[in-house]
CSV table of C-alpha atoms in Angstrom, one decimal:
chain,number,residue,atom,x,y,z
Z,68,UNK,CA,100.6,75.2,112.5
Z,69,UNK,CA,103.3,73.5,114.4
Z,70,UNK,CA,105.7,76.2,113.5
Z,71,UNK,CA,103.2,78.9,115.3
Z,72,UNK,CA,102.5,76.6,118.3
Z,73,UNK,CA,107.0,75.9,118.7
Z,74,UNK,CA,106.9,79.7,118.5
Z,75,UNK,CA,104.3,80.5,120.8
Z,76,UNK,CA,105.7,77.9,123.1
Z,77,UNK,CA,109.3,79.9,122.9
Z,78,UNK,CA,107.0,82.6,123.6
Z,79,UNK,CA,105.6,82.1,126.9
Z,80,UNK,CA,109.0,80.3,128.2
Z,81,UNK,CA,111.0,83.5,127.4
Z,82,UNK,CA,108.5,85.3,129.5
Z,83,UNK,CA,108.0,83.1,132.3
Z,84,UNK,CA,112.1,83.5,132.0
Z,85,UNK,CA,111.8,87.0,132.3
Z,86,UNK,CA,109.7,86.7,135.3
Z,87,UNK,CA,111.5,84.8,137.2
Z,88,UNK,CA,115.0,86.0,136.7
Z,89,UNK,CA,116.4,89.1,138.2
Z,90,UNK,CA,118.3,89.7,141.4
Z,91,UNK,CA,115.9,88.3,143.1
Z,92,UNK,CA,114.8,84.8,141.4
Z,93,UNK,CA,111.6,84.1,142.2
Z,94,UNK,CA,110.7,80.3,141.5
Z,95,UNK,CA,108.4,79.2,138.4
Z,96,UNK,CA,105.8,78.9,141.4
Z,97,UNK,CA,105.9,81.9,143.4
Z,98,UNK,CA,105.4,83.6,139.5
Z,99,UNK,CA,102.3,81.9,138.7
Z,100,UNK,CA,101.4,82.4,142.3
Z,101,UNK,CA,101.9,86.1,141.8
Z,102,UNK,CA,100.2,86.0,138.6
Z,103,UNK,CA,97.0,84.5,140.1
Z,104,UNK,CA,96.9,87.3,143.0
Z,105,UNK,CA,98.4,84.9,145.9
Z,106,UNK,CA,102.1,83.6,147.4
Z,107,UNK,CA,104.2,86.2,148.8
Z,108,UNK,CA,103.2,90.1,148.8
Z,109,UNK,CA,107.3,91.0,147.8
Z,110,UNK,CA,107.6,88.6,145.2
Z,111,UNK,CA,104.0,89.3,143.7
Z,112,UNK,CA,105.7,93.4,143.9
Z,113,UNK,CA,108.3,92.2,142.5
Z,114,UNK,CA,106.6,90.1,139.4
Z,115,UNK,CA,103.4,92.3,138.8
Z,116,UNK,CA,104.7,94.9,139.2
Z,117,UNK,CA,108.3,95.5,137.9
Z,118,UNK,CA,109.0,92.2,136.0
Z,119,UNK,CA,106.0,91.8,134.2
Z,120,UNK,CA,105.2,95.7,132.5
Z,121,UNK,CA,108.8,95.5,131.3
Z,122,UNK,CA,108.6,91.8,129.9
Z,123,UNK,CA,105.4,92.7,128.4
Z,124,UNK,CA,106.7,95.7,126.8
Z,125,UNK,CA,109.7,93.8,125.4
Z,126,UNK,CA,107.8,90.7,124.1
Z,127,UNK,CA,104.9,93.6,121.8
Z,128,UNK,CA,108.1,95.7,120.6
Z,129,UNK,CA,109.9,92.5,119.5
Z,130,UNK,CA,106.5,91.5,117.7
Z,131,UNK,CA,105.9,95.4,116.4
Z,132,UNK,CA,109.4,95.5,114.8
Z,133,UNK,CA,109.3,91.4,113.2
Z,134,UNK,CA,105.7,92.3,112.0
Z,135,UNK,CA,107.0,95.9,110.6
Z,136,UNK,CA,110.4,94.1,109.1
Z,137,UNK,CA,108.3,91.3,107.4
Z,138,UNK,CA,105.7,94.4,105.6
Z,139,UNK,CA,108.8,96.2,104.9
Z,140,UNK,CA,110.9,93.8,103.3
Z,141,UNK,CA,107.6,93.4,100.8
Z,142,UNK,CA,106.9,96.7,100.3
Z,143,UNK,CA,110.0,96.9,98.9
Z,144,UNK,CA,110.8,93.7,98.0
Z,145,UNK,CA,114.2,93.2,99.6
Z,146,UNK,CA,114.8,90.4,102.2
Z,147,UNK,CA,117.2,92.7,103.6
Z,148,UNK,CA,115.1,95.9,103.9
Z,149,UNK,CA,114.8,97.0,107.9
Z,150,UNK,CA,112.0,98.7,109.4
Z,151,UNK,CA,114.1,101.8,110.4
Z,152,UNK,CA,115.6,102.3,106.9
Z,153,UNK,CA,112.6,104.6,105.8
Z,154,UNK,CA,113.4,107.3,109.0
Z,155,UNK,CA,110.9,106.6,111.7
Z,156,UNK,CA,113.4,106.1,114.8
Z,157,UNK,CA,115.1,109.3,113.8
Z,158,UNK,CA,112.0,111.2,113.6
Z,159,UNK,CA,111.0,109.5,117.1
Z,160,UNK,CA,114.9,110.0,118.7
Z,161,UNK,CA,114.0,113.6,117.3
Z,162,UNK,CA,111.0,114.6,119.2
Z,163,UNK,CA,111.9,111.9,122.2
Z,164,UNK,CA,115.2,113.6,123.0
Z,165,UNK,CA,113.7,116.8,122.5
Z,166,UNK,CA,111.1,116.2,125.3
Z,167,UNK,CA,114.2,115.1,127.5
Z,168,UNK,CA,116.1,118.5,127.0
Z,169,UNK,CA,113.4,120.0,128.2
Z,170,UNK,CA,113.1,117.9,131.3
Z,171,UNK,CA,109.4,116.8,130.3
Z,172,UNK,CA,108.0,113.9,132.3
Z,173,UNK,CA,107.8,110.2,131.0
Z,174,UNK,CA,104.2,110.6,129.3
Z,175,UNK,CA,105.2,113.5,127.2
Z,176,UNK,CA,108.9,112.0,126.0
Z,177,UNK,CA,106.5,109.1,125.0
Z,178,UNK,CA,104.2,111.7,123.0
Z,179,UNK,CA,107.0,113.4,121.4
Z,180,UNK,CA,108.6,110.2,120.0
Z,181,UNK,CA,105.2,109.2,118.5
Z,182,UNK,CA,104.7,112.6,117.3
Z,183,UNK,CA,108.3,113.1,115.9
Z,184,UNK,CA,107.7,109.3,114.4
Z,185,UNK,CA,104.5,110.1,112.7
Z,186,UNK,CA,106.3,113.4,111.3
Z,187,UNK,CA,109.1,111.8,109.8
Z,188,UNK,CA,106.5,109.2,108.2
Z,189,UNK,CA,104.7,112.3,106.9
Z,190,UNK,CA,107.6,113.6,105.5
Z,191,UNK,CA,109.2,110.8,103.9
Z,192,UNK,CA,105.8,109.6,101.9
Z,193,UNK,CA,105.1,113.2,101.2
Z,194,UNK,CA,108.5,113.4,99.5
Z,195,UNK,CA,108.9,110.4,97.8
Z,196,UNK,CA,105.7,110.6,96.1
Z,197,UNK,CA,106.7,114.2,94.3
Z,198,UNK,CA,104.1,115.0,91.4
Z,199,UNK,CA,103.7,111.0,91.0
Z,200,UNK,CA,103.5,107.9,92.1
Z,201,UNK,CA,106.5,107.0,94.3
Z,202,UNK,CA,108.3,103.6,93.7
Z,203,UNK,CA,110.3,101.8,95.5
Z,204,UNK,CA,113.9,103.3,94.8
Z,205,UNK,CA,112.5,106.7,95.4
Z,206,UNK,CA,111.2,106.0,99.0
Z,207,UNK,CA,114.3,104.2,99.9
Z,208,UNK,CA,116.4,106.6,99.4
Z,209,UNK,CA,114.2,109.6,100.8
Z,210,UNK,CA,114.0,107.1,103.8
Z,211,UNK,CA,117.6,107.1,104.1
Z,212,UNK,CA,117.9,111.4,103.3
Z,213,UNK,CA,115.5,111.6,106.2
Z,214,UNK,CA,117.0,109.3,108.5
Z,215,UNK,CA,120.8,111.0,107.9
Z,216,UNK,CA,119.2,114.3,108.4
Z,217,UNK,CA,117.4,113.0,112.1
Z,218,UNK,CA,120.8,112.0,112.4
Z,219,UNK,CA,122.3,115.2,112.5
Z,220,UNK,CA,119.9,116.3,114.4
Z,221,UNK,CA,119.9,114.1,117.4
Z,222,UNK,CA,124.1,114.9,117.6
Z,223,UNK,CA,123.3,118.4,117.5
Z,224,UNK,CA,121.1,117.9,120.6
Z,225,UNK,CA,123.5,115.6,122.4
Z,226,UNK,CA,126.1,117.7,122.0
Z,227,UNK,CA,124.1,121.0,124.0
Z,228,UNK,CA,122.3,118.7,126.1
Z,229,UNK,CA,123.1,119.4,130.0
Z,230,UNK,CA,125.5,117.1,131.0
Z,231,UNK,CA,123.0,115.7,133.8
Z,232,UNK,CA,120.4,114.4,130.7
Z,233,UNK,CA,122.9,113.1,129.0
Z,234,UNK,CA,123.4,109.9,129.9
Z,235,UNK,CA,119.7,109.4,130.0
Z,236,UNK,CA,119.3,110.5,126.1
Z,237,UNK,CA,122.2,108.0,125.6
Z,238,UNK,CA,120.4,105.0,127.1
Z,239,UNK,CA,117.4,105.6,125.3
Z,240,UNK,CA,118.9,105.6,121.7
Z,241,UNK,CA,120.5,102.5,122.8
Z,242,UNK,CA,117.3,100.9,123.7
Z,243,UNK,CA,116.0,100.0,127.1
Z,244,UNK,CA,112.7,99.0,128.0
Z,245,UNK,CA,113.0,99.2,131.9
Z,246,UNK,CA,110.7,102.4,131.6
Z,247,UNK,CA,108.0,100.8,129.4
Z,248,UNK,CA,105.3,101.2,132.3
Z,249,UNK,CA,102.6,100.9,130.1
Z,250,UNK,CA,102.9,98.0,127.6
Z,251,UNK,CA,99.5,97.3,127.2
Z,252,UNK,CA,98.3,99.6,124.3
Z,253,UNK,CA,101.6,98.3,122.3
Z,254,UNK,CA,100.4,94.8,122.8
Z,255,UNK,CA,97.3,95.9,122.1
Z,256,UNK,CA,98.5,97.4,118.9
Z,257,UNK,CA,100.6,94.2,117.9
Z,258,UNK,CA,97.3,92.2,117.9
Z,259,UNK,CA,95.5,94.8,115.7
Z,260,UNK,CA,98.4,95.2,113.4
Z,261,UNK,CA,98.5,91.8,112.8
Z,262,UNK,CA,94.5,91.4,112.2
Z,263,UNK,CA,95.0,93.9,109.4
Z,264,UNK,CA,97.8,92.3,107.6
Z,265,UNK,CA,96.4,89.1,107.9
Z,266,UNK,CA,93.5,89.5,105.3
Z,267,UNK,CA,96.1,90.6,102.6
Z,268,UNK,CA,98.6,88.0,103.1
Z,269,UNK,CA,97.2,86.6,100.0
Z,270,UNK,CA,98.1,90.0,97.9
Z,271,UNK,CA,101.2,90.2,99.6
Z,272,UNK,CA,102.4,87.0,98.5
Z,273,UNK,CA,101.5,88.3,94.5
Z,274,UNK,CA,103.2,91.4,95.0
Z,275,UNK,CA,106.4,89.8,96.2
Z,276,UNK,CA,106.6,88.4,93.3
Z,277,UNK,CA,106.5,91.1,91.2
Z,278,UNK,CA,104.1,94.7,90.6
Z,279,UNK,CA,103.3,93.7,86.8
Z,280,UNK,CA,102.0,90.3,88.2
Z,281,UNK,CA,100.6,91.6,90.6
Z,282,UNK,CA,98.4,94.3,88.4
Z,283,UNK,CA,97.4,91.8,85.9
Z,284,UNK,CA,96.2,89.8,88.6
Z,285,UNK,CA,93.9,92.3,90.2
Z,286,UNK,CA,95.5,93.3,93.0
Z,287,UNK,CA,95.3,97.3,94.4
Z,288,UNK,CA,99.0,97.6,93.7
Z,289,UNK,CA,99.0,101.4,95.1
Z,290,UNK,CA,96.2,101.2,98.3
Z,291,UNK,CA,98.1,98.0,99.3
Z,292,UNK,CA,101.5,99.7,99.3
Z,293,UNK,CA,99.9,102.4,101.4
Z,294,UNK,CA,98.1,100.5,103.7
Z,295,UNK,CA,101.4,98.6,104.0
Z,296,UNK,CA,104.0,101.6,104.3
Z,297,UNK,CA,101.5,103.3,106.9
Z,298,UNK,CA,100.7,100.2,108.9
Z,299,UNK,CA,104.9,99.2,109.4
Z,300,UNK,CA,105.4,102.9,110.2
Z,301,UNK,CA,102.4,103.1,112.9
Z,302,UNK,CA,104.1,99.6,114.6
Z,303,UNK,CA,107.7,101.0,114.5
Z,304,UNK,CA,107.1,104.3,115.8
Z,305,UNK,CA,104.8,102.7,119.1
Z,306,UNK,CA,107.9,100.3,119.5
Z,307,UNK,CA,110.5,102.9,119.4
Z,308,UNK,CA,108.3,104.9,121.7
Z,309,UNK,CA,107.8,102.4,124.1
Z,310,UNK,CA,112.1,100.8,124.2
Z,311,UNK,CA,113.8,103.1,122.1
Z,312,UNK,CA,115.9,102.5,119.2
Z,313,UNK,CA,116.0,98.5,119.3
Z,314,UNK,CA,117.9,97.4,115.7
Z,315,UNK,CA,118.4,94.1,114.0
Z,316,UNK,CA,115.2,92.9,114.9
Z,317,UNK,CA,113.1,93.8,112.4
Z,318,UNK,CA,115.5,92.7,110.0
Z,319,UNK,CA,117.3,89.1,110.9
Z,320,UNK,CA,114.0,87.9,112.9
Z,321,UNK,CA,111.7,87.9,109.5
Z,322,UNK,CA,114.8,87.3,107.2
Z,323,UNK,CA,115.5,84.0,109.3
Z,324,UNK,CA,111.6,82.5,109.1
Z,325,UNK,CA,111.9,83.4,105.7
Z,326,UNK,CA,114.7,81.2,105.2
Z,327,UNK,CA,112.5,78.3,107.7
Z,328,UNK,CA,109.4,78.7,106.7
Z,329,UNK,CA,109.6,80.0,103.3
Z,330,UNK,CA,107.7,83.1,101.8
Z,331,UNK,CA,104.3,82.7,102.9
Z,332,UNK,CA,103.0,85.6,103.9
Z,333,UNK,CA,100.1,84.0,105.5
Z,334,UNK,CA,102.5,81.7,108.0
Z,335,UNK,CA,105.5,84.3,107.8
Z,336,UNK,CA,103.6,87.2,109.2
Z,337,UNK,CA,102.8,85.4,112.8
Z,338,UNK,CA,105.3,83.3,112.9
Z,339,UNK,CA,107.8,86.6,112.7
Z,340,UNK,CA,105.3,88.0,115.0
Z,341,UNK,CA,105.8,85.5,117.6
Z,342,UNK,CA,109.3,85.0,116.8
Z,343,UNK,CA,110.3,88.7,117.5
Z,344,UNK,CA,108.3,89.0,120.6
Z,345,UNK,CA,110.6,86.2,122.2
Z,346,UNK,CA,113.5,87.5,120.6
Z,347,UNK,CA,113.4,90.8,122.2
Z,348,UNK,CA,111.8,89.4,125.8
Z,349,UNK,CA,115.3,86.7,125.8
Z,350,UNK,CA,117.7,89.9,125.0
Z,351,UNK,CA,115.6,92.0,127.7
Z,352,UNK,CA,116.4,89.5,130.3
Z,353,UNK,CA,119.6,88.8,129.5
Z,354,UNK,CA,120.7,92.7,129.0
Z,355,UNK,CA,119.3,93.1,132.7
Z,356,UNK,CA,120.7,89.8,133.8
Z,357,UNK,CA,124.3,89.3,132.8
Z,358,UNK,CA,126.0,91.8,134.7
Z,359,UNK,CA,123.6,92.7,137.2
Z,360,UNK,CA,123.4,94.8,139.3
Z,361,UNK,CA,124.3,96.6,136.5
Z,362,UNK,CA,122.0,97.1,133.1
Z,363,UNK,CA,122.7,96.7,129.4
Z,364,UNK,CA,120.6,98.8,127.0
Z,365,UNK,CA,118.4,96.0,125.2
Z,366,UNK,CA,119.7,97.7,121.6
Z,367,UNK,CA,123.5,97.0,122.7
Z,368,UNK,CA,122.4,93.2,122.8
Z,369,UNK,CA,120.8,93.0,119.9
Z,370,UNK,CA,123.2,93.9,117.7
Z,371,UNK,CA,125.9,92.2,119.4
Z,372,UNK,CA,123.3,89.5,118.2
Z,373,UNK,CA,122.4,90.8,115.0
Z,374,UNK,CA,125.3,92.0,113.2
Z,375,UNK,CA,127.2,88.2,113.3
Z,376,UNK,CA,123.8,86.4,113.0
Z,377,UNK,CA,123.4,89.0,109.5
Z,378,UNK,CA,127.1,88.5,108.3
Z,379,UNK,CA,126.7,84.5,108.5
Z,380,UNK,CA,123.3,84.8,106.4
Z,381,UNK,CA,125.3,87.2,103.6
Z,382,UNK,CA,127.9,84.8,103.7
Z,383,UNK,CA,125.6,81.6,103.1
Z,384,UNK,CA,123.2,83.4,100.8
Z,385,UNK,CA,125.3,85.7,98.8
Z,386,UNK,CA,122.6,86.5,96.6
């Protein structure tokens, strides 16, 4: 429980950060003046308005993709497993960069990544399952077939894209989140996903350690792999429709509370949760922050976070 509350603590600081910082700093109290409806009418613009959707936006995507990494590296029992490996960003960079071709407003972009998501989902579980039951191998790798061939596909439409939507389709493969005007449903969505997974933390912790222990145990070996595999897709493809393609999150975030915490399902889940969510809200600020007035897509920092943070972790735990 301390572990939780620490997080949650990390939580709320990274957003109050994210609040506050920006061209123009606003001071801790002119943000929770904004926040209660008083203090000045530009800096309450500036906090309700532009800071806070974005932070919001950044902190449920961070806890989507932990929450999805932590169901993924179960379902198929690697600590290393990612929430993108199975093909939902390329199926949502698909349909998302299709919509921007095509000049379609903001709403619709956001509808075809969540459509193009939920397609490659389809597709992936569809395949892997053939005339039986798919394991875990087999989903991996038509994960993998799928994401190479979204791929393609997305470098085929960047390269006849107009040159005036390129840079645009760029940004958003590279993750951004300053055009997540509506974060509520995603937080909205993190809370649900978590109430779902929480009741079969229990049969989560069996399963990871093994499907024959698991059976003779009584546990639903094949609803709970579904219920897992559609429940980390649903959370990835709302996160990459709300930021983009955001990597690294989904895999260091629940590999590292792993590695605090230990393998509890029932403390690893939240904690990731939380974890993620201040992860993501920290790069947010500091991609928009560093260089400013200039912007760093979100993605770009995360990996320049991820990939050493991963490399260390191989290193130490070779295994």
């Amino acid at each position: 429980m301390f572990a939780l509350a620490g997080l949650a603590l990390t939580g709320l600081l990274c957003l109050l950060w994210a609040l506050a910082a920006g061209e123009i700093a606003v001071p801790l109290v002119g943000v929770l003046d904004a926040l209660s409806g008083h203090g000045d009418d530009m800096q309450a613009a500036i906090v309700r308005e532009l800071r806070l959707p974005r932070a919001v936006a950044a902190f449920a995507c961070g806890g989507l993709l932990a929450l999805a990494g932590a169901l993924m590296q179960v379902l198929l029992r690697n600590p290393l497993a990612d929430p993108y490996v199975l093909g939902i960003s390329g199926g949502a960079a698909v349909g998302a960069l299709a919509a921007m071709t095509f000049g379609l407003v903001s709403w619709m972009v956001d509808g075809a990544a969540f459509a193009g998501a939920l397609a490659a989902m389809a597709l992936v579980f569809g395949l892997s399952r053939g005339e039986g039951a798919w394991t875990q191998t087999r989903l991996l790798l038509t994960g993998v077939i799928v994401a190479a061939g979204c791929g393609a596909v997305v470098s085929m439409m960047l390269a006849l894209a107009p040159d005036t939507r390129v840079q645009s389709m760029l940004f958003w493969l590279m993750g951004d989140a300053s055009g997540a005007a509506r974060p509520w449903p995603a937080l909205a969505l993190l809370a649900l996903g978590l109430l779902v997974a929480m009741p079969f933390s229990r049969d989560l912790n069996v399963l990871a350690r093994g499907e024959l222990g698991a059976r003779a145990l009584g546990v639903p070996v094949e609803r709970l792999r579904l219920l897992v595999y559609v429940l980390a897709s649903l959370l990835t493809a709302v996160s990459v429709t709300q930021v983009g393609s955001v990597g690294f999150v989904g895999l260091v975030v629940p590999h590292l509370i792993r590695l605090a915490l230990g393998n509890d399902q029932r403390l690893l889940l939240p904690a990731a949760t939380l974890a993620g969510g201040a992860l993501l809200t920290a790069a947010d600020t500091a991609a928009r922050t560093m260089i400013a007035p200039m912007q760093l897509p979100v993605g770009v920092l995360t990996a320049l976070i991820g990939v050493p943070v991963f490399l260390f972790l191989l290193v130490r735990h070779p295994r």
